[in-house]
Coordinates of C-alpha atoms and ligand atoms in Angstrom, one line a residue:
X16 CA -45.8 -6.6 34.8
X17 CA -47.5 -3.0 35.3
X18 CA -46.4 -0.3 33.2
X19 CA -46.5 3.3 35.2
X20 CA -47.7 6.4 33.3
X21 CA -47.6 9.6 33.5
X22 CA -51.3 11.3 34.0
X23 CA -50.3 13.0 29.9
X24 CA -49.1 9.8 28.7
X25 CA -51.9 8.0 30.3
X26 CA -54.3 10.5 29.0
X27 CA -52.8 10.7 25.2
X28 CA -52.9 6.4 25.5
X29 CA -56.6 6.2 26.5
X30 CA -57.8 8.9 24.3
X31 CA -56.2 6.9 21.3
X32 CA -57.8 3.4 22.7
X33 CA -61.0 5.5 22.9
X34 CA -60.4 6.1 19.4
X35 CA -60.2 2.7 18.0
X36 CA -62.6 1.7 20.3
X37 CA -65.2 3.9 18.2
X38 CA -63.9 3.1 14.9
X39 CA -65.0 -0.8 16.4
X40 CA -61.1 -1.6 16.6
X41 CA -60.1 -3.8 19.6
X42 CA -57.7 -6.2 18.0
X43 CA -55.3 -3.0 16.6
X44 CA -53.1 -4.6 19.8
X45 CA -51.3 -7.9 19.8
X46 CA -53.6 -9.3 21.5
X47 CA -57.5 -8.3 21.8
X48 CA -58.2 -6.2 24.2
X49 CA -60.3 -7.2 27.0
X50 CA -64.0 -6.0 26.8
X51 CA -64.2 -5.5 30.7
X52 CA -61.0 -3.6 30.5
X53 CA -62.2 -1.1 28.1
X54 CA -65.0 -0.4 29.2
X55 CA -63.5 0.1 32.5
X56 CA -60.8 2.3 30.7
X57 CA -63.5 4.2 28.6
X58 CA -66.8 4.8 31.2
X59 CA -68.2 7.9 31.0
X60 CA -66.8 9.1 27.6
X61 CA -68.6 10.2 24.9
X62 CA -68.4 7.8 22.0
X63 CA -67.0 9.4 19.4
X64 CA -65.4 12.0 21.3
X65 CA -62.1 12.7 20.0
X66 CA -59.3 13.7 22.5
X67 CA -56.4 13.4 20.7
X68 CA -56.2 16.8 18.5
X69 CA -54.9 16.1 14.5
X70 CA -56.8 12.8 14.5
X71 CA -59.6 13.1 12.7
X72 CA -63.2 11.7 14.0
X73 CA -63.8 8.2 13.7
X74 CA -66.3 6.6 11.2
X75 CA -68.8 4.2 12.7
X76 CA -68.6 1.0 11.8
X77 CA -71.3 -1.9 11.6
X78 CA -68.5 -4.5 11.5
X79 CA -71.0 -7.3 12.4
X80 CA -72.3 -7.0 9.4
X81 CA -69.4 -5.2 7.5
X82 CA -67.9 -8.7 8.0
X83 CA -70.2 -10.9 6.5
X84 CA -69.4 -12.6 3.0
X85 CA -71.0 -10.7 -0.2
X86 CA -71.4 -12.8 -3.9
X87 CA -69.3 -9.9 -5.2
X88 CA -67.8 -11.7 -8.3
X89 CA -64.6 -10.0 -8.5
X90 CA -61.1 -8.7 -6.6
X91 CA -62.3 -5.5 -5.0
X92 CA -62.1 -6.8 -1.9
X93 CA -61.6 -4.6 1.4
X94 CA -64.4 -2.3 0.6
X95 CA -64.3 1.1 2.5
X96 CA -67.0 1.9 5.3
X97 CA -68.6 5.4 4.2
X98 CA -68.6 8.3 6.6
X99 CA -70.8 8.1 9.3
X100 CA -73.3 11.0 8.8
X101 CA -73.9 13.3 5.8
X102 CA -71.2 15.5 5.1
X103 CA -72.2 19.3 5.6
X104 CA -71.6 21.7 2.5
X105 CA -70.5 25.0 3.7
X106 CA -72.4 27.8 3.8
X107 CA -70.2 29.4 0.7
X108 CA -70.7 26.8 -1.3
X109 CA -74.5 25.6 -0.5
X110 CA -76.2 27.3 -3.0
X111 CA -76.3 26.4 -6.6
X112 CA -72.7 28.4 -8.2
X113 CA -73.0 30.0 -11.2
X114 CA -70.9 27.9 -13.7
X115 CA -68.2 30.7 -14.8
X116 CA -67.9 30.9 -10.6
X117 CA -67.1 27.2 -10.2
X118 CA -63.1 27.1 -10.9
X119 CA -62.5 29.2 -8.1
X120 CA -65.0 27.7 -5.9
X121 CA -63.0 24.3 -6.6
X122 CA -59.8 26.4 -5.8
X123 CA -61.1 28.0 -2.5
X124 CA -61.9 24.0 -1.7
X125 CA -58.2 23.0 -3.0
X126 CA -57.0 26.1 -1.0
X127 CA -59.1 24.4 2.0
X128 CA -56.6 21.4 1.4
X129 CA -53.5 22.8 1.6
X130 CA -50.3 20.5 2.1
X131 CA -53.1 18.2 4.0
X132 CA -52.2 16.3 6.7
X133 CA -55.2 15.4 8.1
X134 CA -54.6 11.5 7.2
X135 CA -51.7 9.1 7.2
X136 CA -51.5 8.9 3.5
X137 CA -49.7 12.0 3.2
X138 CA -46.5 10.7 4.5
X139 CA -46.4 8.6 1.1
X140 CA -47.2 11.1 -1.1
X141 CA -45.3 12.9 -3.8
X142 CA -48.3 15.2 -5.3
X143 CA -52.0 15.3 -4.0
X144 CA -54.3 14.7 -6.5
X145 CA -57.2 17.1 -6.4
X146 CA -58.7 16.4 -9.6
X147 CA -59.3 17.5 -13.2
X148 CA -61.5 18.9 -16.1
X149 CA -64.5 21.0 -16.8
X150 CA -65.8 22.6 -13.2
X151 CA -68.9 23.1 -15.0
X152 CA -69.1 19.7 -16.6
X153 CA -72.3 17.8 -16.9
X154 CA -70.5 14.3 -16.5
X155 CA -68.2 13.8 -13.2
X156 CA -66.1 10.8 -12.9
X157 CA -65.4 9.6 -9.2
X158 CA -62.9 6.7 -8.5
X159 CA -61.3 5.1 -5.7
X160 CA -57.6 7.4 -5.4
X161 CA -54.8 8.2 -7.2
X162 CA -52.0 5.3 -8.4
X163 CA -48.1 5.6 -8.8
X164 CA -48.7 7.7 -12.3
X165 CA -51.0 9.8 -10.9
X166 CA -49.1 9.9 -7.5
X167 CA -46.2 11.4 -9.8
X168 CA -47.9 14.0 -11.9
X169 CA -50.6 15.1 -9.7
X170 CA -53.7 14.3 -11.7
X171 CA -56.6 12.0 -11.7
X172 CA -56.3 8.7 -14.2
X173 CA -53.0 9.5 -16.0
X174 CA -52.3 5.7 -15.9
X175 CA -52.4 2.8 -18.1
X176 CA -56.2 2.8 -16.3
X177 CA -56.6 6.4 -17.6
X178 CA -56.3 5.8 -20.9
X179 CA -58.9 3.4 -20.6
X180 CA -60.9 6.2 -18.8
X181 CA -60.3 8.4 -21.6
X182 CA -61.2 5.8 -24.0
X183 CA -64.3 4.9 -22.4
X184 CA -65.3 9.0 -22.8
X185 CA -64.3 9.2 -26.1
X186 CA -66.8 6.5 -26.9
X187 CA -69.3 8.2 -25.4
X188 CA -68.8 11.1 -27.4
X189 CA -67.1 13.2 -25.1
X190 CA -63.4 14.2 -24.5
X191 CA -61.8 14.3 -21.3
X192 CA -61.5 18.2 -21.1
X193 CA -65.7 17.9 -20.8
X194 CA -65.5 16.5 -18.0
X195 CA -64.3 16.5 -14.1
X196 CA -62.3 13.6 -12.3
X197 CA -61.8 12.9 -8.8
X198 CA -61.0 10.8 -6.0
X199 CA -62.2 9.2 -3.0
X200 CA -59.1 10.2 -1.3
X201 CA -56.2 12.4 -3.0
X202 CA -53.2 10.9 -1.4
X203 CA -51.8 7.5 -3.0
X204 CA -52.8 4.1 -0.8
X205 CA -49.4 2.5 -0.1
X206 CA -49.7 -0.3 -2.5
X207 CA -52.3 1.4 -4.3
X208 CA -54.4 -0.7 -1.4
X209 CA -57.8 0.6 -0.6
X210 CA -58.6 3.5 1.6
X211 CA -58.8 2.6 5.0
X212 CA -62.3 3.7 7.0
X213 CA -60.2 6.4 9.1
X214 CA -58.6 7.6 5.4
X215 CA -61.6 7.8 3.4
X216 CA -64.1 8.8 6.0
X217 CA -61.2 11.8 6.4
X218 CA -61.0 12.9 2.9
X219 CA -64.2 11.7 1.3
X220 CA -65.7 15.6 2.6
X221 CA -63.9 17.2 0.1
X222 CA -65.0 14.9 -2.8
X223 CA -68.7 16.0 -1.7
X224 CA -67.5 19.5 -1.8
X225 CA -66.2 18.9 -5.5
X226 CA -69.6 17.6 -5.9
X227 CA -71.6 20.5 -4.8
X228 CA -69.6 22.6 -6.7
X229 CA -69.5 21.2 -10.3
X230 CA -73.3 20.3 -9.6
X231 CA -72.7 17.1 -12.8
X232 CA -76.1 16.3 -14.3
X233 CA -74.8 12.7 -13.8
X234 CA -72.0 11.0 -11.7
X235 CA -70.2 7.7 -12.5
X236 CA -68.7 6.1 -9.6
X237 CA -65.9 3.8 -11.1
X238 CA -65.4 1.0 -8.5
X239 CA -66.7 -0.6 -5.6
X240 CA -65.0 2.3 -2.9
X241 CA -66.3 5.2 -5.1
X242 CA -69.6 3.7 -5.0
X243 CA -69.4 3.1 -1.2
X244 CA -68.7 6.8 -0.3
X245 CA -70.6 8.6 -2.7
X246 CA -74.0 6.1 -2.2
X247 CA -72.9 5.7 2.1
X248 CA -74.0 2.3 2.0
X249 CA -72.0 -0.8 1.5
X250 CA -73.0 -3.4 -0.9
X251 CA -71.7 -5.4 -3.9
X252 CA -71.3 -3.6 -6.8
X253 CA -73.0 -5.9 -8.6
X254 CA -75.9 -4.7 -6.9
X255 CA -75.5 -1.2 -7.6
X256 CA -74.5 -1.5 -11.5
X257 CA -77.4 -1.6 -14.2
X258 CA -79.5 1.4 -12.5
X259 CA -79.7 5.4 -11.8
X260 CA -79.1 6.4 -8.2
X261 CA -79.8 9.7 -5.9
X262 CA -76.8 11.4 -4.7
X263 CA -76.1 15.0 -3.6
X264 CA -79.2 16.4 -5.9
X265 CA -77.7 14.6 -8.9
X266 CA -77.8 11.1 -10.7
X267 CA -75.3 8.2 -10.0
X268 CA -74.4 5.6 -12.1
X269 CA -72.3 2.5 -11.1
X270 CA -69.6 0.5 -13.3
X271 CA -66.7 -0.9 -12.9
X272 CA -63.4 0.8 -12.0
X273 CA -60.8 1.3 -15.4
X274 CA -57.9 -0.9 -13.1
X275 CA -60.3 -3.8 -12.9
X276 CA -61.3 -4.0 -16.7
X277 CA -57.8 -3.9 -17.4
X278 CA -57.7 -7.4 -15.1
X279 CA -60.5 -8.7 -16.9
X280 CA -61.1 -7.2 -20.3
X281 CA -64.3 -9.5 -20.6
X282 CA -66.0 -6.8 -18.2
X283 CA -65.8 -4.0 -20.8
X284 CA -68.9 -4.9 -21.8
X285 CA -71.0 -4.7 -18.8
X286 CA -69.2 -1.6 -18.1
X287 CA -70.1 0.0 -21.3
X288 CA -74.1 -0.6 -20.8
X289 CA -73.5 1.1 -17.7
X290 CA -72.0 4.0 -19.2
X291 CA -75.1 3.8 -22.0
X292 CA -77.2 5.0 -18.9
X293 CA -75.5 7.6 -18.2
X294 CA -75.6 8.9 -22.0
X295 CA -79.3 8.2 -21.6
X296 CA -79.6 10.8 -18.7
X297 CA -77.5 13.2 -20.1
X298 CA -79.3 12.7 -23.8
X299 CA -75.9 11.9 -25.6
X300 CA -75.9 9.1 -28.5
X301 CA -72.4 7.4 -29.2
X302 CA -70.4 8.9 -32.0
X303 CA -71.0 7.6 -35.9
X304 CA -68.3 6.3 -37.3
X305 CA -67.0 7.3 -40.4
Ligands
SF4_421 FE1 -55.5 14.9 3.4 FE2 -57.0 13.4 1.8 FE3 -54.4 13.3 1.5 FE4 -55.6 12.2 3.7 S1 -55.8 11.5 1.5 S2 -53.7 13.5 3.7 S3 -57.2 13.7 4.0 S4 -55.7 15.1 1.1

């Protein structure tokens, strides 16, 4: 049976199937949408052209390859796709901040925020989780978004997983005041789930901003998603682990996210050599113990 539209309804309807159609989705509808029909639906367009006002741009997505099995020996499955194109730091924030400037360079970014609602993940949140610590730190954390503790109290890795981040600092000499902790996205996953594409791609610029600003001397990307954003490829992390990367004019190491060594305590190790290159770049030795 044919469904009559309005020209607005018809418009608001193709613009969002234009939409999905650029993030690579054409099974969002119960059944798969016919090629021919879609491209008859969207000749002419722009990809990427976004029609529908409040949804943020798509991400392009490789799904070809996105979907092909990966060796990656553990549960952080459903990796995120990174944003499409580097993310642009504003002009106000470009150039290098002194460090007693930086707080309220991070507030003019959390300002930026506001009660966000640029993403569906707002509608489950309690408190957005910017982040937390030293905005002049040498060492920045980066994991994959905030969980039901953090959800609740409005910081970064307050959890049973935060203690575990706070241990793994302690051991490497520092407390957690020294340095800053963020997230991929700031709103809670349902489910603590991963961040979809449209989610992380959305809120992932404001990370980079956080970035720019505390300019770390070394970043430690705790998980497979923070890994995927920050580095804008998508791999295993095994692959990524054991080695210093480029990102944003700064070093990045790769280990394993706090939740999973929880899951699998036998991990801790591994994890710990990783953080051992990041005390090598930042010319810390582990504490003595008395
Ligand atoms: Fe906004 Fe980020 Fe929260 Fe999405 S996750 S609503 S983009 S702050």
């Amino acid at each position: 049976m044919a469904i009559q539209f309005d020209s607005a309804t018809r418009d608001a309807l193709f613009a969002r199937i234009r939409y999905y159609r650029d993030l690579g989705l054409t099974e969002f509808y119960r059944r798969p949408v016919d090629p021919a029909l879609l491209a008859q639906w969207t000749a002419g367009l722009e990809p990427h052209q976004n029609l529908n006002p409040g949804i943020p741009e798509p991400v392009s997505v490789n799904w070809e390859a996105a979907s092909q099995p990966h060796p990656q020996p553990h549960s952080q499955e459903d990796q995120p796709i990174p944003p499409r194109k580097p993310l642009p730091t504003p002009p106000e924030i470009a150039a290098a901040i002194p460090p007693a400037g930086r707080a309220a360079a991070l507030q003019l970014i959390r300002d930026e925020i506001g009660d966000c609602t640029r993403c569906p993940l707002h509608t489950g949140r309690n408190k957005l989780v910017f982040g937390d610590g030293d905005p002049a730190a040498r060492l920045m954390f980066v994991g994959e978004g905030p969980g039901a503790d953090e959800d609740a109290q409005g910081l970064p890795f307050v959890g049973k997983a935060g203690q575990l981040l706070n241990n793994m600092i302690n051991a490497m000499g520092l407390k957690r005041e020294q340095v800053y902790i963020a997230n991929v996205v700031k709103c809670r996953p349902p489910g603590n789930r991963t961040p979809l594409p449209e989610e992380g791609g959305t809120c992932s610029p404001f990370l980079f901003r956080q970035i720019d600003v505390v300019r770390p001397q070394v970043l430690v990307a705790l998980g497979a998603t923070a890994a995927t954003y920050l580095l804008g490829v998508r791999q295993p992390l095994a692959g990524l682990r054991g080695r210093v990367h480029a990102v944003r004019g700064t070093q990045l190491i790769v280990t394993y996210h706090p939740a999973y060594l929880l899951r699998d305590p036998r991990q801790k190790k591994e994890a710990w050599a990783d953080l051992q290159i990041a005390m090598r770049e930042l010319g810390l030795k582990p504490p003595t113990r008395s």
